């Protein structure tokens, strides 16, 4: 329940927000997939939505003001701060600066590295490979 910093006013920009269903009480609203498709940038904390959003090849900002606490409480599979799919902001000031300086738009190399490392099979053909291997018993390359 940490406060979300206010981003600077950007003419013509709209901020869309989607809280975790456990936080929102399971309330209705736009599906996350719909929001992903209409958005230009994802600002997230540790949500797994970053993996799906990275496949869209659009900027991602990780807002991680409580990284150490999160790691100690939940544990992680990898060091998100050193292997992030985009800019990492640890404070509200860093989050605002990421947009003001344009760093958000210059992190395509981080997204590409993230996709290579964690989404190598997400190429639009994964379901077909699974069906061919599991259902049809064909030898396919994974």
mmCIF file of N, CA and C in Angstrom:
data_model
loop_
_atom_site.group_PDB
_atom_site.id
_atom_site.type_symbol
_atom_site.label_atom_id
_atom_site.label_comp_id
_atom_site.label_asym_id
_atom_site.label_seq_id
_atom_site.Cartn_x
_atom_site.Cartn_y
_atom_site.Cartn_z
ATOM 1 N N UNK A 1 0.819 -1.190 0.000
ATOM 2 C CA UNK A 1 0.000 0.000 0.000
ATOM 3 C C UNK A 1 0.864 1.255 0.000
ATOM 4 N N UNK A 2 1.839 1.287 -0.861
ATOM 5 C CA UNK A 2 2.695 2.467 -0.931
ATOM 6 C C UNK A 2 2.067 3.490 -1.863
ATOM 7 N N UNK A 3 2.317 4.756 -1.643
ATOM 8 C CA UNK A 3 1.745 5.775 -2.526
ATOM 9 C C UNK A 3 2.412 5.749 -3.892
ATOM 10 N N UNK A 4 1.627 6.013 -4.904
ATOM 11 C CA UNK A 4 2.146 6.093 -6.263
ATOM 12 C C UNK A 4 2.419 7.559 -6.555
ATOM 13 N N UNK A 5 3.645 7.876 -6.974
ATOM 14 C CA UNK A 5 3.964 9.281 -7.222
ATOM 15 C C UNK A 5 3.198 9.827 -8.413
ATOM 16 N N UNK A 6 2.966 11.115 -8.394
ATOM 17 C CA UNK A 6 2.329 11.770 -9.526
ATOM 18 C C UNK A 6 3.360 11.968 -10.624
ATOM 19 N N UNK A 7 2.993 11.596 -11.821
ATOM 20 C CA UNK A 7 3.858 11.830 -12.968
ATOM 21 C C UNK A 7 3.676 13.270 -13.423
ATOM 22 N N UNK A 8 4.649 13.817 -14.104
ATOM 23 C CA UNK A 8 4.484 15.183 -14.595
ATOM 24 C C UNK A 8 3.353 15.227 -15.611
ATOM 25 N N UNK A 9 2.729 16.378 -15.703
ATOM 26 C CA UNK A 9 1.676 16.554 -16.702
ATOM 27 C C UNK A 9 2.293 16.440 -18.089
ATOM 28 N N UNK A 10 1.721 15.594 -18.904
ATOM 29 C CA UNK A 10 2.188 15.417 -20.273
ATOM 30 C C UNK A 10 0.998 15.695 -21.172
ATOM 31 N N UNK A 11 1.042 16.768 -21.940
ATOM 32 C CA UNK A 11 -0.101 17.096 -22.800
ATOM 33 C C UNK A 11 -0.468 15.922 -23.703
ATOM 34 N N UNK A 12 -1.749 15.595 -23.718
ATOM 35 C CA UNK A 12 -2.232 14.520 -24.566
ATOM 36 C C UNK A 12 -2.065 13.131 -24.000
ATOM 37 N N UNK A 13 -1.461 13.006 -22.817
ATOM 38 C CA UNK A 13 -1.247 11.679 -22.214
ATOM 39 C C UNK A 13 -2.389 11.330 -21.276
ATOM 40 N N UNK A 14 -2.682 10.061 -21.221
ATOM 41 C CA UNK A 14 -3.688 9.539 -20.304
ATOM 42 C C UNK A 14 -3.061 8.415 -19.497
ATOM 43 N N UNK A 15 -3.257 8.427 -18.194
ATOM 44 C CA UNK A 15 -2.734 7.370 -17.338
ATOM 45 C C UNK A 15 -3.867 6.388 -17.058
ATOM 46 N N UNK A 16 -3.619 5.129 -17.377
ATOM 47 C CA UNK A 16 -4.568 4.055 -17.100
ATOM 48 C C UNK A 16 -4.025 3.266 -15.929
ATOM 49 N N UNK A 17 -4.881 2.901 -15.004
ATOM 50 C CA UNK A 17 -4.432 2.201 -13.812
ATOM 51 C C UNK A 17 -5.225 0.923 -13.622
ATOM 52 N N UNK A 18 -4.525 -0.129 -13.267
ATOM 53 C CA UNK A 18 -5.166 -1.417 -12.990
ATOM 54 C C UNK A 18 -4.499 -1.984 -11.747
ATOM 55 N N UNK A 19 -5.242 -2.112 -10.677
ATOM 56 C CA UNK A 19 -4.683 -2.696 -9.466
ATOM 57 C C UNK A 19 -4.850 -4.210 -9.509
ATOM 58 N N UNK A 20 -4.077 -4.878 -8.695
ATOM 59 C CA UNK A 20 -4.171 -6.325 -8.576
ATOM 60 C C UNK A 20 -5.572 -6.687 -8.104
ATOM 61 N N UNK A 21 -6.110 -7.770 -8.608
ATOM 62 C CA UNK A 21 -7.492 -8.126 -8.276
ATOM 63 C C UNK A 21 -7.692 -8.356 -6.779
ATOM 64 N N UNK A 22 -6.663 -8.783 -6.061
ATOM 65 C CA UNK A 22 -6.809 -8.956 -4.618
ATOM 66 C C UNK A 22 -6.886 -7.610 -3.899
ATOM 67 N N UNK A 23 -6.224 -6.600 -4.464
ATOM 68 C CA UNK A 23 -6.257 -5.262 -3.882
ATOM 69 C C UNK A 23 -7.584 -4.582 -4.189
ATOM 70 N N UNK A 24 -8.072 -4.765 -5.396
ATOM 71 C CA UNK A 24 -9.307 -4.098 -5.814
ATOM 72 C C UNK A 24 -10.557 -4.838 -5.362
ATOM 73 N N UNK A 25 -10.394 -5.945 -4.668
ATOM 74 C CA UNK A 25 -11.543 -6.708 -4.208
ATOM 75 C C UNK A 25 -12.222 -7.475 -5.319
ATOM 76 N N UNK A 26 -11.494 -7.715 -6.402
ATOM 77 C CA UNK A 26 -12.063 -8.466 -7.512
ATOM 78 C C UNK A 26 -13.040 -7.654 -8.337
ATOM 79 N N UNK A 27 -12.997 -6.329 -8.162
ATOM 80 C CA UNK A 27 -13.924 -5.467 -8.887
ATOM 81 C C UNK A 27 -13.740 -5.532 -10.387
ATOM 82 N N UNK A 28 -14.786 -5.159 -11.075
ATOM 83 C CA UNK A 28 -14.750 -5.187 -12.531
ATOM 84 C C UNK A 28 -14.007 -3.974 -13.076
ATOM 85 N N UNK A 29 -13.599 -4.090 -14.287
ATOM 86 C CA UNK A 29 -12.884 -3.026 -14.974
ATOM 87 C C UNK A 29 -12.323 -3.589 -16.244
ATOM 88 N N UNK A 30 -11.614 -2.766 -16.995
ATOM 89 C CA UNK A 30 -11.035 -3.283 -18.233
ATOM 90 C C UNK A 30 -10.063 -4.430 -17.957
ATOM 91 N N UNK A 31 -10.072 -5.398 -18.829
ATOM 92 C CA UNK A 31 -9.123 -6.507 -18.712
ATOM 93 C C UNK A 31 -7.713 -5.976 -18.931
ATOM 94 N N UNK A 32 -6.760 -6.550 -18.240
ATOM 95 C CA UNK A 32 -5.370 -6.105 -18.369
ATOM 96 C C UNK A 32 -4.892 -6.217 -19.808
ATOM 97 N N UNK A 33 -5.358 -7.223 -20.531
ATOM 98 C CA UNK A 33 -4.947 -7.385 -21.928
ATOM 99 C C UNK A 33 -5.409 -6.202 -22.774
ATOM 100 N N UNK A 34 -6.601 -5.702 -22.500
ATOM 101 C CA UNK A 34 -7.101 -4.538 -23.229
ATOM 102 C C UNK A 34 -6.261 -3.305 -22.928
ATOM 103 N N UNK A 35 -5.923 -3.121 -21.657
ATOM 104 C CA UNK A 35 -5.100 -1.977 -21.282
ATOM 105 C C UNK A 35 -3.702 -2.070 -21.898
ATOM 106 N N UNK A 36 -3.173 -3.272 -21.958
ATOM 107 C CA UNK A 36 -1.852 -3.453 -22.559
ATOM 108 C C UNK A 36 -1.860 -3.035 -24.028
ATOM 109 N N UNK A 37 -2.910 -3.406 -24.727
ATOM 110 C CA UNK A 37 -2.968 -3.119 -26.163
ATOM 111 C C UNK A 37 -3.118 -1.636 -26.479
ATOM 112 N N UNK A 38 -3.736 -0.874 -25.581
ATOM 113 C CA UNK A 38 -3.943 0.552 -25.861
ATOM 114 C C UNK A 38 -2.894 1.444 -25.210
ATOM 115 N N UNK A 39 -1.986 0.865 -24.460
ATOM 116 C CA UNK A 39 -0.995 1.673 -23.745
ATOM 117 C C UNK A 39 0.309 1.796 -24.527
ATOM 118 N N UNK A 40 1.029 2.854 -24.205
ATOM 119 C CA UNK A 40 2.336 3.100 -24.824
ATOM 120 C C UNK A 40 3.493 2.712 -23.912
ATOM 121 N N UNK A 41 3.255 2.698 -22.595
ATOM 122 C CA UNK A 41 4.280 2.411 -21.596
ATOM 123 C C UNK A 41 3.628 1.651 -20.451
ATOM 124 N N UNK A 42 4.344 0.700 -19.892
ATOM 125 C CA UNK A 42 3.899 0.004 -18.690
ATOM 126 C C UNK A 42 4.745 0.478 -17.521
ATOM 127 N N UNK A 43 4.087 0.938 -16.468
ATOM 128 C CA UNK A 43 4.764 1.217 -15.207
ATOM 129 C C UNK A 43 4.233 0.176 -14.236
ATOM 130 N N UNK A 44 5.124 -0.655 -13.717
ATOM 131 C CA UNK A 44 4.707 -1.755 -12.850
ATOM 132 C C UNK A 44 5.701 -1.936 -11.723
ATOM 133 N N UNK A 45 5.307 -2.726 -10.754
ATOM 134 C CA UNK A 45 6.249 -3.068 -9.701
ATOM 135 C C UNK A 45 6.830 -4.440 -10.030
ATOM 136 N N UNK A 46 6.319 -5.488 -9.420
ATOM 137 C CA UNK A 46 6.875 -6.817 -9.637
ATOM 138 C C UNK A 46 5.871 -7.732 -10.308
ATOM 139 N N UNK A 47 4.866 -7.148 -10.911
ATOM 140 C CA UNK A 47 3.798 -7.918 -11.533
ATOM 141 C C UNK A 47 4.319 -8.724 -12.718
ATOM 142 N N UNK A 48 3.782 -9.910 -12.862
ATOM 143 C CA UNK A 48 4.166 -10.757 -13.992
ATOM 144 C C UNK A 48 3.671 -10.194 -15.322
ATOM 145 N N UNK A 49 2.860 -9.160 -15.291
ATOM 146 C CA UNK A 49 2.400 -8.534 -16.529
ATOM 147 C C UNK A 49 3.585 -8.048 -17.362
ATOM 148 N N UNK A 50 4.708 -7.786 -16.721
ATOM 149 C CA UNK A 50 5.882 -7.306 -17.465
ATOM 150 C C UNK A 50 6.347 -8.321 -18.516
ATOM 151 N N UNK A 51 6.158 -9.614 -18.251
ATOM 152 C CA UNK A 51 6.595 -10.629 -19.201
ATOM 153 C C UNK A 51 5.747 -10.575 -20.472
ATOM 154 N N UNK A 52 4.444 -10.445 -20.306
ATOM 155 C CA UNK A 52 3.560 -10.333 -21.467
ATOM 156 C C UNK A 52 3.768 -9.004 -22.187
ATOM 157 N N UNK A 53 3.907 -7.939 -21.427
ATOM 158 C CA UNK A 53 4.060 -6.614 -22.034
ATOM 159 C C UNK A 53 5.371 -6.510 -22.813
ATOM 160 N N UNK A 54 6.397 -7.175 -22.340
ATOM 161 C CA UNK A 54 7.692 -7.135 -23.033
ATOM 162 C C UNK A 54 7.577 -7.664 -24.457
ATOM 163 N N UNK A 55 6.652 -8.583 -24.687
ATOM 164 C CA UNK A 55 6.469 -9.143 -26.022
ATOM 165 C C UNK A 55 5.897 -8.112 -26.990
ATOM 166 N N UNK A 56 5.271 -7.067 -26.465
ATOM 167 C CA UNK A 56 4.750 -5.994 -27.311
ATOM 168 C C UNK A 56 5.854 -5.041 -27.761
ATOM 169 N N UNK A 57 7.020 -5.162 -27.169
ATOM 170 C CA UNK A 57 8.172 -4.309 -27.456
ATOM 171 C C UNK A 57 7.848 -2.832 -27.259
ATOM 172 N N UNK A 58 7.227 -2.554 -26.127
ATOM 173 C CA UNK A 58 6.936 -1.176 -25.726
ATOM 174 C C UNK A 58 7.640 -0.906 -24.403
ATOM 175 N N UNK A 59 7.932 0.352 -24.126
ATOM 176 C CA UNK A 59 8.683 0.680 -22.909
ATOM 177 C C UNK A 59 8.031 0.179 -21.627
ATOM 178 N N UNK A 60 8.909 -0.259 -20.721
ATOM 179 C CA UNK A 60 8.500 -0.732 -19.401
ATOM 180 C C UNK A 60 9.344 -0.003 -18.362
ATOM 181 N N UNK A 61 8.682 0.458 -17.312
ATOM 182 C CA UNK A 61 9.372 1.069 -16.182
ATOM 183 C C UNK A 61 9.039 0.237 -14.950
ATOM 184 N N UNK A 62 10.062 -0.194 -14.250
ATOM 185 C CA UNK A 62 9.878 -0.924 -13.007
ATOM 186 C C UNK A 62 9.980 0.077 -11.864
ATOM 187 N N UNK A 63 8.904 0.199 -11.092
ATOM 188 C CA UNK A 63 8.902 1.066 -9.917
ATOM 189 C C UNK A 63 9.081 0.171 -8.705
ATOM 190 N N UNK A 64 10.264 0.206 -8.099
ATOM 191 C CA UNK A 64 10.633 -0.752 -7.055
ATOM 192 C C UNK A 64 11.146 -0.063 -5.795
ATOM 193 N N UNK A 65 10.298 0.714 -5.131
ATOM 194 C CA UNK A 65 10.780 1.416 -3.941
ATOM 195 C C UNK A 65 11.035 0.495 -2.752
ATOM 196 N N UNK A 66 10.455 -0.691 -2.767
ATOM 197 C CA UNK A 66 10.576 -1.609 -1.634
ATOM 198 C C UNK A 66 11.192 -2.942 -2.049
ATOM 199 N N UNK A 67 12.148 -2.896 -2.954
ATOM 200 C CA UNK A 67 12.734 -4.112 -3.508
ATOM 201 C C UNK A 67 13.258 -5.054 -2.434
ATOM 202 N N UNK A 68 14.053 -4.546 -1.506
ATOM 203 C CA UNK A 68 14.646 -5.417 -0.484
ATOM 204 C C UNK A 68 13.569 -6.082 0.363
ATOM 205 N N UNK A 69 12.555 -5.327 0.746
ATOM 206 C CA UNK A 69 11.471 -5.892 1.543
ATOM 207 C C UNK A 69 10.718 -6.961 0.749
ATOM 208 N N UNK A 70 10.493 -6.677 -0.524
ATOM 209 C CA UNK A 70 9.787 -7.636 -1.378
ATOM 210 C C UNK A 70 10.577 -8.935 -1.485
ATOM 211 N N UNK A 71 11.858 -8.833 -1.746
ATOM 212 C CA UNK A 71 12.711 -10.023 -1.876
ATOM 213 C C UNK A 71 12.696 -10.832 -0.584
ATOM 214 N N UNK A 72 12.809 -10.158 0.549
ATOM 215 C CA UNK A 72 12.820 -10.862 1.833
ATOM 216 C C UNK A 72 11.479 -11.511 2.142
ATOM 217 N N UNK A 73 10.395 -10.874 1.764
ATOM 218 C CA UNK A 73 9.068 -11.402 2.078
ATOM 219 C C UNK A 73 8.606 -12.482 1.106
ATOM 220 N N UNK A 74 8.902 -12.297 -0.179
ATOM 221 C CA UNK A 74 8.342 -13.183 -1.204
ATOM 222 C C UNK A 74 9.376 -14.070 -1.889
ATOM 223 N N UNK A 75 10.606 -13.595 -1.970
ATOM 224 C CA UNK A 75 11.614 -14.300 -2.743
ATOM 225 C C UNK A 75 11.437 -14.017 -4.226
ATOM 226 N N UNK A 76 12.492 -14.201 -4.998
ATOM 227 C CA UNK A 76 12.442 -13.941 -6.434
ATOM 228 C C UNK A 76 13.249 -15.001 -7.175
ATOM 229 N N UNK A 77 12.970 -15.131 -8.458
ATOM 230 C CA UNK A 77 13.683 -16.093 -9.301
ATOM 231 C C UNK A 77 14.937 -15.503 -9.923
ATOM 232 N N UNK A 78 14.958 -14.179 -10.061
ATOM 233 C CA UNK A 78 16.120 -13.506 -10.631
ATOM 234 C C UNK A 78 16.151 -12.079 -10.111
ATOM 235 N N UNK A 79 17.286 -11.431 -10.273
ATOM 236 C CA UNK A 79 17.450 -10.060 -9.793
ATOM 237 C C UNK A 79 16.851 -9.099 -10.804
ATOM 238 N N UNK A 80 15.605 -8.735 -10.592
ATOM 239 C CA UNK A 80 14.888 -7.871 -11.510
ATOM 240 C C UNK A 80 15.574 -6.521 -11.692
ATOM 241 N N UNK A 81 16.203 -6.004 -10.654
ATOM 242 C CA UNK A 81 16.821 -4.690 -10.777
ATOM 243 C C UNK A 81 18.016 -4.698 -11.722
ATOM 244 N N UNK A 82 18.748 -5.810 -11.779
ATOM 245 C CA UNK A 82 19.899 -5.861 -12.682
ATOM 246 C C UNK A 82 19.552 -6.451 -14.044
ATOM 247 N N UNK A 83 18.382 -7.085 -14.165
ATOM 248 C CA UNK A 83 17.971 -7.689 -15.427
ATOM 249 C C UNK A 83 16.601 -7.173 -15.860
ATOM 250 N N UNK A 84 16.351 -5.916 -15.604
ATOM 251 C CA UNK A 84 15.038 -5.320 -15.864
ATOM 252 C C UNK A 84 14.763 -5.159 -17.355
ATOM 253 N N UNK A 85 13.478 -5.190 -17.729
ATOM 254 C CA UNK A 85 13.107 -4.988 -19.131
ATOM 255 C C UNK A 85 13.032 -3.515 -19.513
ATOM 256 N N UNK A 86 13.494 -2.669 -18.641
ATOM 257 C CA UNK A 86 13.457 -1.227 -18.910
ATOM 258 C C UNK A 86 14.062 -0.470 -17.750
ATOM 259 N N UNK A 87 13.710 0.789 -17.671
ATOM 260 C CA UNK A 87 14.225 1.661 -16.619
ATOM 261 C C UNK A 87 13.713 1.193 -15.259
ATOM 262 N N UNK A 88 14.570 1.282 -14.247
ATOM 263 C CA UNK A 88 14.182 0.971 -12.874
ATOM 264 C C UNK A 88 14.196 2.267 -12.080
ATOM 265 N N UNK A 89 13.107 2.533 -11.375
ATOM 266 C CA UNK A 89 13.017 3.696 -10.501
ATOM 267 C C UNK A 89 12.804 3.207 -9.082
ATOM 268 N N UNK A 90 13.598 3.708 -8.156
ATOM 269 C CA UNK A 90 13.487 3.299 -6.750
ATOM 270 C C UNK A 90 12.767 4.344 -5.907
ATOM 271 N N UNK A 91 12.650 5.556 -6.406
ATOM 272 C CA UNK A 91 11.988 6.634 -5.664
ATOM 273 C C UNK A 91 11.005 7.341 -6.586
ATOM 274 N N UNK A 92 10.059 8.063 -6.011
ATOM 275 C CA UNK A 92 9.150 8.841 -6.865
ATOM 276 C C UNK A 92 9.904 9.814 -7.770
ATOM 277 N N UNK A 93 10.958 10.395 -7.253
ATOM 278 C CA UNK A 93 11.748 11.334 -8.045
ATOM 279 C C UNK A 93 12.398 10.646 -9.255
ATOM 280 N N UNK A 94 12.907 9.438 -9.049
ATOM 281 C CA UNK A 94 13.496 8.688 -10.157
ATOM 282 C C UNK A 94 12.445 8.304 -11.188
ATOM 283 N N UNK A 95 11.242 8.000 -10.734
ATOM 284 C CA UNK A 95 10.164 7.648 -11.658
ATOM 285 C C UNK A 95 9.817 8.841 -12.545
ATOM 286 N N UNK A 96 9.665 9.987 -11.940
ATOM 287 C CA UNK A 96 9.363 11.200 -12.710
ATOM 288 C C UNK A 96 10.521 11.514 -13.653
ATOM 289 N N UNK A 97 11.749 11.411 -13.166
ATOM 290 C CA UNK A 97 12.923 11.712 -13.986
ATOM 291 C C UNK A 97 13.038 10.787 -15.192
ATOM 292 N N UNK A 98 12.622 9.540 -15.044
ATOM 293 C CA UNK A 98 12.692 8.597 -16.168
ATOM 294 C C UNK A 98 11.887 9.104 -17.357
ATOM 295 N N UNK A 99 10.779 9.766 -17.070
ATOM 296 C CA UNK A 99 9.958 10.337 -18.150
ATOM 297 C C UNK A 99 10.499 11.690 -18.595
ATOM 298 N N UNK A 100 10.861 12.521 -17.640
ATOM 299 C CA UNK A 100 11.338 13.866 -17.980
ATOM 300 C C UNK A 100 12.615 13.841 -18.817
ATOM 301 N N UNK A 101 13.505 12.895 -18.537
ATOM 302 C CA UNK A 101 14.767 12.813 -19.268
ATOM 303 C C UNK A 101 14.661 12.016 -20.561
ATOM 304 N N UNK A 102 13.561 11.310 -20.723
ATOM 305 C CA UNK A 102 13.397 10.478 -21.910
ATOM 306 C C UNK A 102 14.030 9.108 -21.793
ATOM 307 N N UNK A 103 14.550 8.769 -20.618
ATOM 308 C CA UNK A 103 15.196 7.460 -20.433
ATOM 309 C C UNK A 103 14.237 6.319 -20.756
ATOM 310 N N UNK A 104 12.962 6.522 -20.482
ATOM 311 C CA UNK A 104 11.951 5.493 -20.757
ATOM 312 C C UNK A 104 12.006 5.074 -22.221
ATOM 313 N N UNK A 105 12.205 6.028 -23.109
ATOM 314 C CA UNK A 105 12.142 5.760 -24.555
ATOM 315 C C UNK A 105 13.466 5.237 -25.109
ATOM 316 N N UNK A 106 14.519 5.295 -24.306
ATOM 317 C CA UNK A 106 15.837 4.867 -24.781
ATOM 318 C C UNK A 106 16.262 3.516 -24.229
ATOM 319 N N UNK A 107 15.327 2.699 -23.764
ATOM 320 C CA UNK A 107 15.687 1.436 -23.119
ATOM 321 C C UNK A 107 15.313 0.211 -23.948
ATOM 322 N N UNK A 108 15.216 0.361 -25.254
ATOM 323 C CA UNK A 108 14.847 -0.768 -26.117
ATOM 324 C C UNK A 108 15.829 -1.929 -25.976
ATOM 325 N N UNK A 109 17.101 -1.631 -25.763
ATOM 326 C CA UNK A 109 18.102 -2.689 -25.611
ATOM 327 C C UNK A 109 17.829 -3.549 -24.369
ATOM 328 N N UNK A 110 17.288 -2.939 -23.317
ATOM 329 C CA UNK A 110 16.957 -3.701 -22.112
ATOM 330 C C UNK A 110 15.773 -4.629 -22.361
ATOM 331 N N UNK A 111 14.767 -4.136 -23.096
ATOM 332 C CA UNK A 111 13.622 -4.991 -23.453
ATOM 333 C C UNK A 111 14.074 -6.153 -24.310
ATOM 334 N N UNK A 112 14.928 -5.883 -25.274
ATOM 335 C CA UNK A 112 15.403 -6.940 -26.172
ATOM 336 C C UNK A 112 16.159 -8.018 -25.393
ATOM 337 N N UNK A 113 17.023 -7.603 -24.476
ATOM 338 C CA UNK A 113 17.775 -8.565 -23.671
ATOM 339 C C UNK A 113 16.836 -9.375 -22.776
ATOM 340 N N UNK A 114 15.837 -8.727 -22.207
ATOM 341 C CA UNK A 114 14.851 -9.390 -21.354
ATOM 342 C C UNK A 114 14.085 -10.444 -22.148
ATOM 343 N N UNK A 115 13.646 -10.081 -23.348
ATOM 344 C CA UNK A 115 12.905 -11.035 -24.191
ATOM 345 C C UNK A 115 13.786 -12.212 -24.598
ATOM 346 N N UNK A 116 15.027 -11.950 -24.942
ATOM 347 C CA UNK A 116 15.933 -13.049 -25.310
ATOM 348 C C UNK A 116 16.132 -14.005 -24.141
ATOM 349 N N UNK A 117 16.267 -13.462 -22.956
ATOM 350 C CA UNK A 117 16.562 -14.261 -21.774
ATOM 351 C C UNK A 117 15.334 -15.011 -21.253
ATOM 352 N N UNK A 118 14.164 -14.361 -21.279
ATOM 353 C CA UNK A 118 13.007 -14.937 -20.599
ATOM 354 C C UNK A 118 11.803 -15.210 -21.493
ATOM 355 N N UNK A 119 11.929 -14.955 -22.766
ATOM 356 C CA UNK A 119 10.790 -15.190 -23.641
ATOM 357 C C UNK A 119 11.189 -15.786 -24.967
ATOM 358 N N UNK A 120 12.225 -16.597 -24.961
ATOM 359 C CA UNK A 120 12.765 -17.113 -26.213
ATOM 360 C C UNK A 120 11.775 -17.966 -26.997
ATOM 361 N N UNK A 121 10.801 -18.563 -26.314
ATOM 362 C CA UNK A 121 9.838 -19.414 -27.013
ATOM 363 C C UNK A 121 8.538 -18.695 -27.339
ATOM 364 N N UNK A 122 8.423 -17.451 -26.917
ATOM 365 C CA UNK A 122 7.220 -16.655 -27.197
ATOM 366 C C UNK A 122 7.370 -15.978 -28.548
ATOM 367 N N UNK A 123 7.206 -16.771 -29.584
ATOM 368 C CA UNK A 123 7.414 -16.284 -30.939
ATOM 369 C C UNK A 123 6.171 -16.410 -31.807
ATOM 370 N N UNK A 124 5.024 -16.688 -31.177
ATOM 371 C CA UNK A 124 3.789 -16.867 -31.929
ATOM 372 C C UNK A 124 3.565 -18.297 -32.391
ATOM 373 N N UNK A 125 4.522 -19.165 -32.153
ATOM 374 C CA UNK A 125 4.417 -20.562 -32.589
ATOM 375 C C UNK A 125 4.468 -21.546 -31.433
ATOM 376 N N UNK A 126 4.495 -21.055 -30.204
ATOM 377 C CA UNK A 126 4.657 -21.928 -29.035
ATOM 378 C C UNK A 126 3.512 -22.923 -28.901
ATOM 379 N N UNK A 127 2.272 -22.484 -29.056
ATOM 380 C CA UNK A 127 1.129 -23.403 -28.912
ATOM 381 C C UNK A 127 1.189 -24.503 -29.960
ATOM 382 N N UNK A 128 1.570 -24.149 -31.177
ATOM 383 C CA UNK A 128 1.667 -25.168 -32.221
ATOM 384 C C UNK A 128 2.729 -26.202 -31.874
ATOM 385 N N UNK A 129 3.872 -25.762 -31.363
ATOM 386 C CA UNK A 129 4.931 -26.703 -30.984
ATOM 387 C C UNK A 129 4.467 -27.642 -29.875
ATOM 388 N N UNK A 130 3.725 -27.117 -28.910
ATOM 389 C CA UNK A 130 3.226 -27.952 -27.815
ATOM 390 C C UNK A 130 2.254 -28.995 -28.354
ATOM 391 N N UNK A 131 1.321 -28.591 -29.210
ATOM 392 C CA UNK A 131 0.356 -29.542 -29.783
ATOM 393 C C UNK A 131 1.079 -30.598 -30.592
ATOM 394 N N UNK A 132 2.030 -30.170 -31.426
ATOM 395 C CA UNK A 132 2.757 -31.147 -32.242
ATOM 396 C C UNK A 132 3.522 -32.147 -31.366
ATOM 397 N N UNK A 133 4.133 -31.674 -30.309
ATOM 398 C CA UNK A 133 4.937 -32.543 -29.446
ATOM 399 C C UNK A 133 4.060 -33.406 -28.535
ATOM 400 N N UNK A 134 3.136 -32.774 -27.804
ATOM 401 C CA UNK A 134 2.375 -33.472 -26.764
ATOM 402 C C UNK A 134 1.211 -34.272 -27.345
ATOM 403 N N UNK A 135 0.474 -33.681 -28.254
ATOM 404 C CA UNK A 135 -0.720 -34.338 -28.785
ATOM 405 C C UNK A 135 -0.389 -35.256 -29.961
ATOM 406 N N UNK A 136 0.416 -34.751 -30.886
ATOM 407 C CA UNK A 136 0.703 -35.520 -32.095
ATOM 408 C C UNK A 136 1.958 -36.387 -31.993
ATOM 409 N N UNK A 137 2.751 -36.165 -30.943
ATOM 410 C CA UNK A 137 3.950 -36.978 -30.726
ATOM 411 C C UNK A 137 5.073 -36.691 -31.711
ATOM 412 N N UNK A 138 5.036 -35.568 -32.376
ATOM 413 C CA UNK A 138 6.083 -35.221 -33.322
ATOM 414 C C UNK A 138 7.308 -34.682 -32.602
ATOM 415 N N UNK A 139 8.450 -34.893 -33.182
ATOM 416 C CA UNK A 139 9.683 -34.337 -32.646
ATOM 417 C C UNK A 139 9.815 -32.902 -33.187
ATOM 418 N N UNK A 140 9.716 -31.968 -32.292
ATOM 419 C CA UNK A 140 9.864 -30.555 -32.679
ATOM 420 C C UNK A 140 10.916 -29.908 -31.798
ATOM 421 N N UNK A 141 11.578 -28.928 -32.345
ATOM 422 C CA UNK A 141 12.602 -28.220 -31.585
ATOM 423 C C UNK A 141 12.009 -27.226 -30.617
ATOM 424 N N UNK A 142 12.467 -27.275 -29.382
ATOM 425 C CA UNK A 142 12.028 -26.301 -28.377
ATOM 426 C C UNK A 142 13.169 -25.405 -28.079
#
